[in-house]
Short mmCIF file of C-alpha atoms in Angstrom, two decimals:
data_model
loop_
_atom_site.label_atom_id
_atom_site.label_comp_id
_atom_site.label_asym_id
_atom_site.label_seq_id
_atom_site.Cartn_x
_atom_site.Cartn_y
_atom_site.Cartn_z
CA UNK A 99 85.67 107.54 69.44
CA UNK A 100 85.23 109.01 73.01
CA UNK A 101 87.42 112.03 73.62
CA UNK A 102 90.15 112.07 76.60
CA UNK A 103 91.72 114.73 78.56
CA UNK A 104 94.16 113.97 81.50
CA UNK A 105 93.68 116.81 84.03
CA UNK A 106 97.50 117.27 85.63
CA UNK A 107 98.84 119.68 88.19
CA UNK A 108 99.93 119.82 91.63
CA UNK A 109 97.53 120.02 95.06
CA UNK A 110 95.64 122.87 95.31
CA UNK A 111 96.63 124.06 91.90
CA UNK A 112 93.09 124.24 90.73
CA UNK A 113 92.26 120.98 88.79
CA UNK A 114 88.89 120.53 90.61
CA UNK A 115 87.80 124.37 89.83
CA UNK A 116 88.69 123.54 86.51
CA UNK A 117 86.74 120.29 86.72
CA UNK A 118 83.77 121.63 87.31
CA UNK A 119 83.58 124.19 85.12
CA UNK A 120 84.69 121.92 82.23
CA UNK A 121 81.92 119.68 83.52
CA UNK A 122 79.48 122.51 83.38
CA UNK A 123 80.39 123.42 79.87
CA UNK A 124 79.85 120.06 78.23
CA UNK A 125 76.61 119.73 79.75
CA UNK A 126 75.29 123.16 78.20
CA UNK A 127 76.40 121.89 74.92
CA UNK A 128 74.98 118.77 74.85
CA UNK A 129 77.40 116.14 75.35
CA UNK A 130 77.99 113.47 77.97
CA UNK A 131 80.74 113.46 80.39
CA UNK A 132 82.56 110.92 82.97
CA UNK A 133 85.16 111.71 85.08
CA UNK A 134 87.82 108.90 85.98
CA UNK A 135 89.26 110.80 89.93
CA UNK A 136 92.16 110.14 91.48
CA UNK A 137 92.67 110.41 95.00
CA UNK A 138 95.83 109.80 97.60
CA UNK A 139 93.56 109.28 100.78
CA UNK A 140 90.80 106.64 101.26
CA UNK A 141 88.13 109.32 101.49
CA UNK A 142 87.17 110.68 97.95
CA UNK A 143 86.81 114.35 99.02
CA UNK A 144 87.08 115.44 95.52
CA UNK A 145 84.55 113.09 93.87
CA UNK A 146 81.98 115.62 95.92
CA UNK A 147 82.21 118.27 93.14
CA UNK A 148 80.81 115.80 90.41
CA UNK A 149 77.36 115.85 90.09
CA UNK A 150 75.43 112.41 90.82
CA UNK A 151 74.14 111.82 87.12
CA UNK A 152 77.81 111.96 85.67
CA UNK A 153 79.49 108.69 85.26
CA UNK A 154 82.25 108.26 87.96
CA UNK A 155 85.26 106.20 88.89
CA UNK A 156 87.12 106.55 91.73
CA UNK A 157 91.04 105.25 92.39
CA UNK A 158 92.15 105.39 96.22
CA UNK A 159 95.08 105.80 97.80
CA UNK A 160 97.45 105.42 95.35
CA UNK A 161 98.87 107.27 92.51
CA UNK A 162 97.34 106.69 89.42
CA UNK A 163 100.64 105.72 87.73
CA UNK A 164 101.72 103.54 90.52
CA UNK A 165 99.49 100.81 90.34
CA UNK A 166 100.90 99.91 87.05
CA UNK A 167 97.67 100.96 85.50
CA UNK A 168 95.84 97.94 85.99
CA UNK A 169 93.27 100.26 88.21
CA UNK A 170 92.87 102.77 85.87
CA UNK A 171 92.28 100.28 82.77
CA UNK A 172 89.66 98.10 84.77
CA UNK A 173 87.85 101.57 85.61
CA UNK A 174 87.67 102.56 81.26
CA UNK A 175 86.83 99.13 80.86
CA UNK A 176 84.04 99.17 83.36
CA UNK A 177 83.12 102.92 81.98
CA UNK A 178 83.24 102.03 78.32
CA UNK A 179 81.08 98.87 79.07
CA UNK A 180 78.26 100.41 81.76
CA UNK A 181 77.80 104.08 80.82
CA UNK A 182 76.61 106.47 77.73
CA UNK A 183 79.64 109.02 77.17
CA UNK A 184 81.26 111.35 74.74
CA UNK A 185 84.31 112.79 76.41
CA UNK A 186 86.32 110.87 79.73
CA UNK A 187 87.83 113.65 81.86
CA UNK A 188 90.56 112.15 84.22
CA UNK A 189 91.80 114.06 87.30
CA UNK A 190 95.04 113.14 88.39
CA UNK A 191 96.85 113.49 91.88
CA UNK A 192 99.52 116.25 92.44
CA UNK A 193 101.58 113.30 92.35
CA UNK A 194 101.36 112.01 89.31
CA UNK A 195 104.04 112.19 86.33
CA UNK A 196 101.99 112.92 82.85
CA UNK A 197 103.85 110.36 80.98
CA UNK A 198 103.22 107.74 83.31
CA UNK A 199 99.36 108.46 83.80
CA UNK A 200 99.03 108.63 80.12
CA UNK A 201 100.41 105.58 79.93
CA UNK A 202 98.07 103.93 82.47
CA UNK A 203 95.06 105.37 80.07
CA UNK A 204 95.95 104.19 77.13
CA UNK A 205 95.83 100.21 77.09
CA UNK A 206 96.20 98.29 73.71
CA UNK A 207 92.76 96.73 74.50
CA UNK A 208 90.80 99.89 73.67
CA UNK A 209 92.89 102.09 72.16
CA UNK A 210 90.80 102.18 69.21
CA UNK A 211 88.18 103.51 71.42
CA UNK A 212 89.83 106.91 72.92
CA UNK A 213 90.61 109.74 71.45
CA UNK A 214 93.30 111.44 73.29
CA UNK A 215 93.07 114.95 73.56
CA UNK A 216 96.05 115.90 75.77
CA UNK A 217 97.21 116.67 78.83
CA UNK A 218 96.10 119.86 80.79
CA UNK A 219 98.23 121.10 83.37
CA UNK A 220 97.09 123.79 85.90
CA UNK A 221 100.04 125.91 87.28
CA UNK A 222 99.57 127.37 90.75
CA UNK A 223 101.22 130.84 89.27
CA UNK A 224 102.41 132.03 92.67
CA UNK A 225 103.42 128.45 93.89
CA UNK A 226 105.86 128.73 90.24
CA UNK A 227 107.38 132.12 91.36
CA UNK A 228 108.11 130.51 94.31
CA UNK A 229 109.00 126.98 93.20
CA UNK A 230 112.60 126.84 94.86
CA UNK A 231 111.13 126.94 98.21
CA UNK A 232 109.93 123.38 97.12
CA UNK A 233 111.95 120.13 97.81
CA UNK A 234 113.86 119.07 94.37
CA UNK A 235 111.82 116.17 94.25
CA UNK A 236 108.47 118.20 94.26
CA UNK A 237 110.09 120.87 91.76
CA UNK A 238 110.83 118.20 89.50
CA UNK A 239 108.01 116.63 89.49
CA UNK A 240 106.23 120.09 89.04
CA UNK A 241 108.74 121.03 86.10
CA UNK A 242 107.44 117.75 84.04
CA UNK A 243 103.90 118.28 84.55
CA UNK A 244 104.56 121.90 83.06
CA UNK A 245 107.14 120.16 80.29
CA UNK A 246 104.31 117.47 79.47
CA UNK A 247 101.61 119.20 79.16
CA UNK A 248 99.53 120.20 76.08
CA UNK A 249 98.01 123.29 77.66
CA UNK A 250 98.76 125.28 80.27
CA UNK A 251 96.80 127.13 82.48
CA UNK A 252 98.71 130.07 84.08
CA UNK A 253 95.95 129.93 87.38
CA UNK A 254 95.87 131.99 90.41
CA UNK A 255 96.67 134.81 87.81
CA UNK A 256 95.12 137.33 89.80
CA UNK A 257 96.85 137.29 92.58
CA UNK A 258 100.10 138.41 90.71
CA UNK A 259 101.08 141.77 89.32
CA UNK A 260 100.98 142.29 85.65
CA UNK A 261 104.74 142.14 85.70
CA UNK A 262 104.82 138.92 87.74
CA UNK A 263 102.15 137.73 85.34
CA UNK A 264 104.71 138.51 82.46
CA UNK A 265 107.51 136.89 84.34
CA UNK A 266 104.98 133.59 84.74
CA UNK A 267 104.08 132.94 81.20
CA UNK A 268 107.62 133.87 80.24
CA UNK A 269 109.17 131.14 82.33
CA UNK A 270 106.57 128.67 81.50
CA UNK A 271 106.72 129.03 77.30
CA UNK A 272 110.98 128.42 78.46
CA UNK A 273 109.94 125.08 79.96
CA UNK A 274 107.64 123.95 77.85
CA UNK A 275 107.48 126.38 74.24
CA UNK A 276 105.06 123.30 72.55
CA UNK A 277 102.00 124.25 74.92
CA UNK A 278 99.49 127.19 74.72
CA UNK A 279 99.65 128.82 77.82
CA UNK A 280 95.92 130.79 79.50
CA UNK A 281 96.20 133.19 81.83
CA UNK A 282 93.07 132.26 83.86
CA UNK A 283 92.01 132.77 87.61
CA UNK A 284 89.76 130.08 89.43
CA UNK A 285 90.90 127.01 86.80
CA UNK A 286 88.81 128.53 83.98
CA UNK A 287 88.65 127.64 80.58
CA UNK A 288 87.04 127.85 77.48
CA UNK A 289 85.95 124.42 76.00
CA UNK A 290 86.91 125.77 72.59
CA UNK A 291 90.58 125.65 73.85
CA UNK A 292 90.17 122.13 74.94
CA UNK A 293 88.52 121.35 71.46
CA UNK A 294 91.10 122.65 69.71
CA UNK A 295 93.46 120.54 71.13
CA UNK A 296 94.11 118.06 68.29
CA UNK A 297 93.68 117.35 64.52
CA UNK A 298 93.20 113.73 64.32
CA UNK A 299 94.54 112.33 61.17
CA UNK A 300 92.36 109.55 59.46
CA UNK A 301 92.83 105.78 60.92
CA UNK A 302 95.22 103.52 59.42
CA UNK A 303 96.71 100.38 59.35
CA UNK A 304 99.46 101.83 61.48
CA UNK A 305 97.99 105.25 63.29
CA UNK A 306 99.37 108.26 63.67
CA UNK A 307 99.64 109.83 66.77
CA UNK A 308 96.07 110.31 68.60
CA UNK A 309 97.57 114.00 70.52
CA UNK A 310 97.49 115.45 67.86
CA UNK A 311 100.47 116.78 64.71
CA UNK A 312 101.36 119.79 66.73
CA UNK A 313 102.07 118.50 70.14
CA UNK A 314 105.06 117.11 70.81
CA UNK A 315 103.55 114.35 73.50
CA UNK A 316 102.01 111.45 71.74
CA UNK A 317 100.58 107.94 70.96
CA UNK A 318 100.78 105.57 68.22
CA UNK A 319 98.94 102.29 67.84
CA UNK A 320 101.15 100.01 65.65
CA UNK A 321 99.06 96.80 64.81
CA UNK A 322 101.04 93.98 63.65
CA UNK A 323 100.56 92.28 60.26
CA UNK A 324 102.96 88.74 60.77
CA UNK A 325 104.73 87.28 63.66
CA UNK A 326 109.12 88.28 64.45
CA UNK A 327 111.28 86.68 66.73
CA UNK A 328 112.27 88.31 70.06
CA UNK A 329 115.46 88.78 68.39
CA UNK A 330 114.19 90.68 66.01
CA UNK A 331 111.89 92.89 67.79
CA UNK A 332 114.56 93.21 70.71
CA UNK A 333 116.67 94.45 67.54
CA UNK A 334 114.15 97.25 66.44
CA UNK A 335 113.52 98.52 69.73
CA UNK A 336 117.34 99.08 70.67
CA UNK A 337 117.28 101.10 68.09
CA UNK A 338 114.43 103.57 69.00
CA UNK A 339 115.26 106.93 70.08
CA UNK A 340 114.98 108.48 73.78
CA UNK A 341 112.13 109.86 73.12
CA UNK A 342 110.28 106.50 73.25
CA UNK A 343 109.29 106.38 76.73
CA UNK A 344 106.54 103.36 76.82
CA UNK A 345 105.06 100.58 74.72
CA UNK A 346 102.92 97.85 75.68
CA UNK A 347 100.72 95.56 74.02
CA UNK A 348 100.51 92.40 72.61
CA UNK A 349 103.51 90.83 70.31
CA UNK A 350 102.90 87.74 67.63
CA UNK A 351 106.10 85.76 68.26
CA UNK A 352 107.36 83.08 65.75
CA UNK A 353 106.22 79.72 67.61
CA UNK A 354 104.06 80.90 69.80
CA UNK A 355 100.59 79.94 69.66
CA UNK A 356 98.79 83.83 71.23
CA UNK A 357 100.50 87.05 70.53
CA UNK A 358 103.11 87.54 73.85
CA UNK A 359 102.39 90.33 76.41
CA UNK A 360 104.94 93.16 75.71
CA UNK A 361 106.19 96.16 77.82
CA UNK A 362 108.82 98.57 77.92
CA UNK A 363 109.92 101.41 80.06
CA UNK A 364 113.19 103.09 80.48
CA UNK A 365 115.10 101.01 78.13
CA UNK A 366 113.82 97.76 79.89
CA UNK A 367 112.17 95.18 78.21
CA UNK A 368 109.59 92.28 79.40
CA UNK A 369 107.87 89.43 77.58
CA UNK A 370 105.30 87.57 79.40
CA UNK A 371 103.14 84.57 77.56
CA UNK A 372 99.83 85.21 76.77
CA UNK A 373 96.94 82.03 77.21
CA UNK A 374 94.16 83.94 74.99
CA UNK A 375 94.64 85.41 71.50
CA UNK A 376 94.53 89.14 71.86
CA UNK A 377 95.24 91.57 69.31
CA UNK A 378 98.43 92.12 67.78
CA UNK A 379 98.80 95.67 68.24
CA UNK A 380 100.98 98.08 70.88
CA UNK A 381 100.86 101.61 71.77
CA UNK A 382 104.17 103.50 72.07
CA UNK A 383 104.08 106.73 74.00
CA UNK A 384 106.69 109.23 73.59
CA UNK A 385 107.67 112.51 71.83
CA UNK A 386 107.11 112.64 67.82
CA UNK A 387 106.42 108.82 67.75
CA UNK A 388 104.68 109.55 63.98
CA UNK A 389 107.93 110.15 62.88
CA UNK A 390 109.72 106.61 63.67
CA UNK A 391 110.35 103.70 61.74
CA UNK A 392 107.95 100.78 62.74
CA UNK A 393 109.15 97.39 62.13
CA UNK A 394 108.29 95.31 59.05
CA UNK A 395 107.80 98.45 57.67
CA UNK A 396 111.53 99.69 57.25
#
């Protein structure tokens, strides 16, 4: 499987120091990288960082997670089909919610394929001291990327006292007390850390969640062994908890002849027929999703 790590954080915050570096890392040690970038303009001024022989996608002017992922999935799809890699690094805009980009990653049609790591969130640490100067929507946006995350890097650290250095990583383990939280100045970061990420537990019929045991953000794919009726799938998923917060993939319904497209978000549900057989299997993204009942299983 080909290891994945969303890079998160806000413009500016250092995801494209970290980038490289990362980049530079992997290469020493031998293994293969390709970056997935996205970008809010039409000009891919970021993309100039990534060396030519590294596999790269680009997504323009748009948010990753607001083109309903259909970008993102073509560009693993083309990636997994035309290139030789081990790990898939994906840079995010400032604008992007974790959940939802995680959920534009992770498709049902090659889930068995990625290994995701987690979600790495760089912190501007003097933008978070002064995060109230911010619009509410920015600050909540910047909260959840901090809330999300899987690790946290603390950056800009030298440009604070120690005491406001302190005050930082306080504030941060209060938001988010899951993540491991570096201290680091110019995005910087041992690959170790990133490594060390997850413990992935061995494949099953229904998997575990690919984050990892210990992080609180994660993925299941549940593959399907016989066909329900909307009914009774409706039933099961009005039952999950708030902590569910996607699922998509492909549904055998009683009657029909191809598993049914399935998605839900929010507490909203949509079917949508399917005209080839694809596999019966979804992914559900949400917070301790190894933990839940899974139909035809309870």
């Amino acid at each position: 499987m080909k290891e994945v790590y969303l890079f998160s954080g806000f413009l500016g915050s250092g995801k494209t120091s970290m980038l490289v570096d990362v980049l530079r890392q992997l290469k020493e040690e031998g293994l293969k990288p390709a970056v997935i970038m996205n970008e809010l303009g039409e000009i891919p001024f970021d993309s100039q960082a990534v060396d030519e022989d590294i596999p790269l996608k680009e997504i323009l002017d748009g948010c990753i997670c607001c083109t309903r992922g259909e970008k993102t999935e073509a560009q693993i799809q083309s990636l997994l089909y035309e290139a030789d890699f081990d790990v898939l690094i994906i840079e995010t805009t400032g604008a992007a919610h974790p959940v939802e980009a995680l959920d534009a990653v992770y498709s049902p049609l090659f889930a068995d394929e990625l290994n995701i790591k987690g979600i790495v969130t760089v912190a501007d640490s003097r933008r978070w001291m002064e995060r109230n100067q911010l619009s509410p929507q920015a600050r909540s946006l910047f909260l959840e990327q901090i809330r999300h995350a899987h690790l946290i890097l603390a950056n800009k650290c030298d440009l604070l006292t120690e005491a406001e250095q302190a005050k930082v990583v306080f504030e941060l383990q209060g938001v988010n007390p899951n993540a491991f939280i570096l201290q680091t100045s110019h995005g910087r970061v041992p690959l170790k850390l990133l490594k060390g990420l997850q413990a992935t537990k061995a494949q099953q019929a229904i998997e575990p969640a690919q984050i990892g045991k210990h992080l609180h953000l994660s993925s299941r794919v549940i593959e399907f062994k016989r066909s329900f009726s909307q009914e009774e799938f409706e039933a099961w998923v009005r039952e999950l908890p708030a902590t569910v917060y996607r699922m998509k993939g492909y549904v055998p319904i009683e009657g029909m002849q191809h598993p049914m497209l399935f998605q839900y978000a929010y507490g909203l549900v949509q079917w949508l027929p399917e005209y080839i057989k694809m596999p019966p299997k979804i992914v559900m993204i949400g917070e301790n999703v190894d933990s839940i009942p899974v139909i035809g299983e309870m």
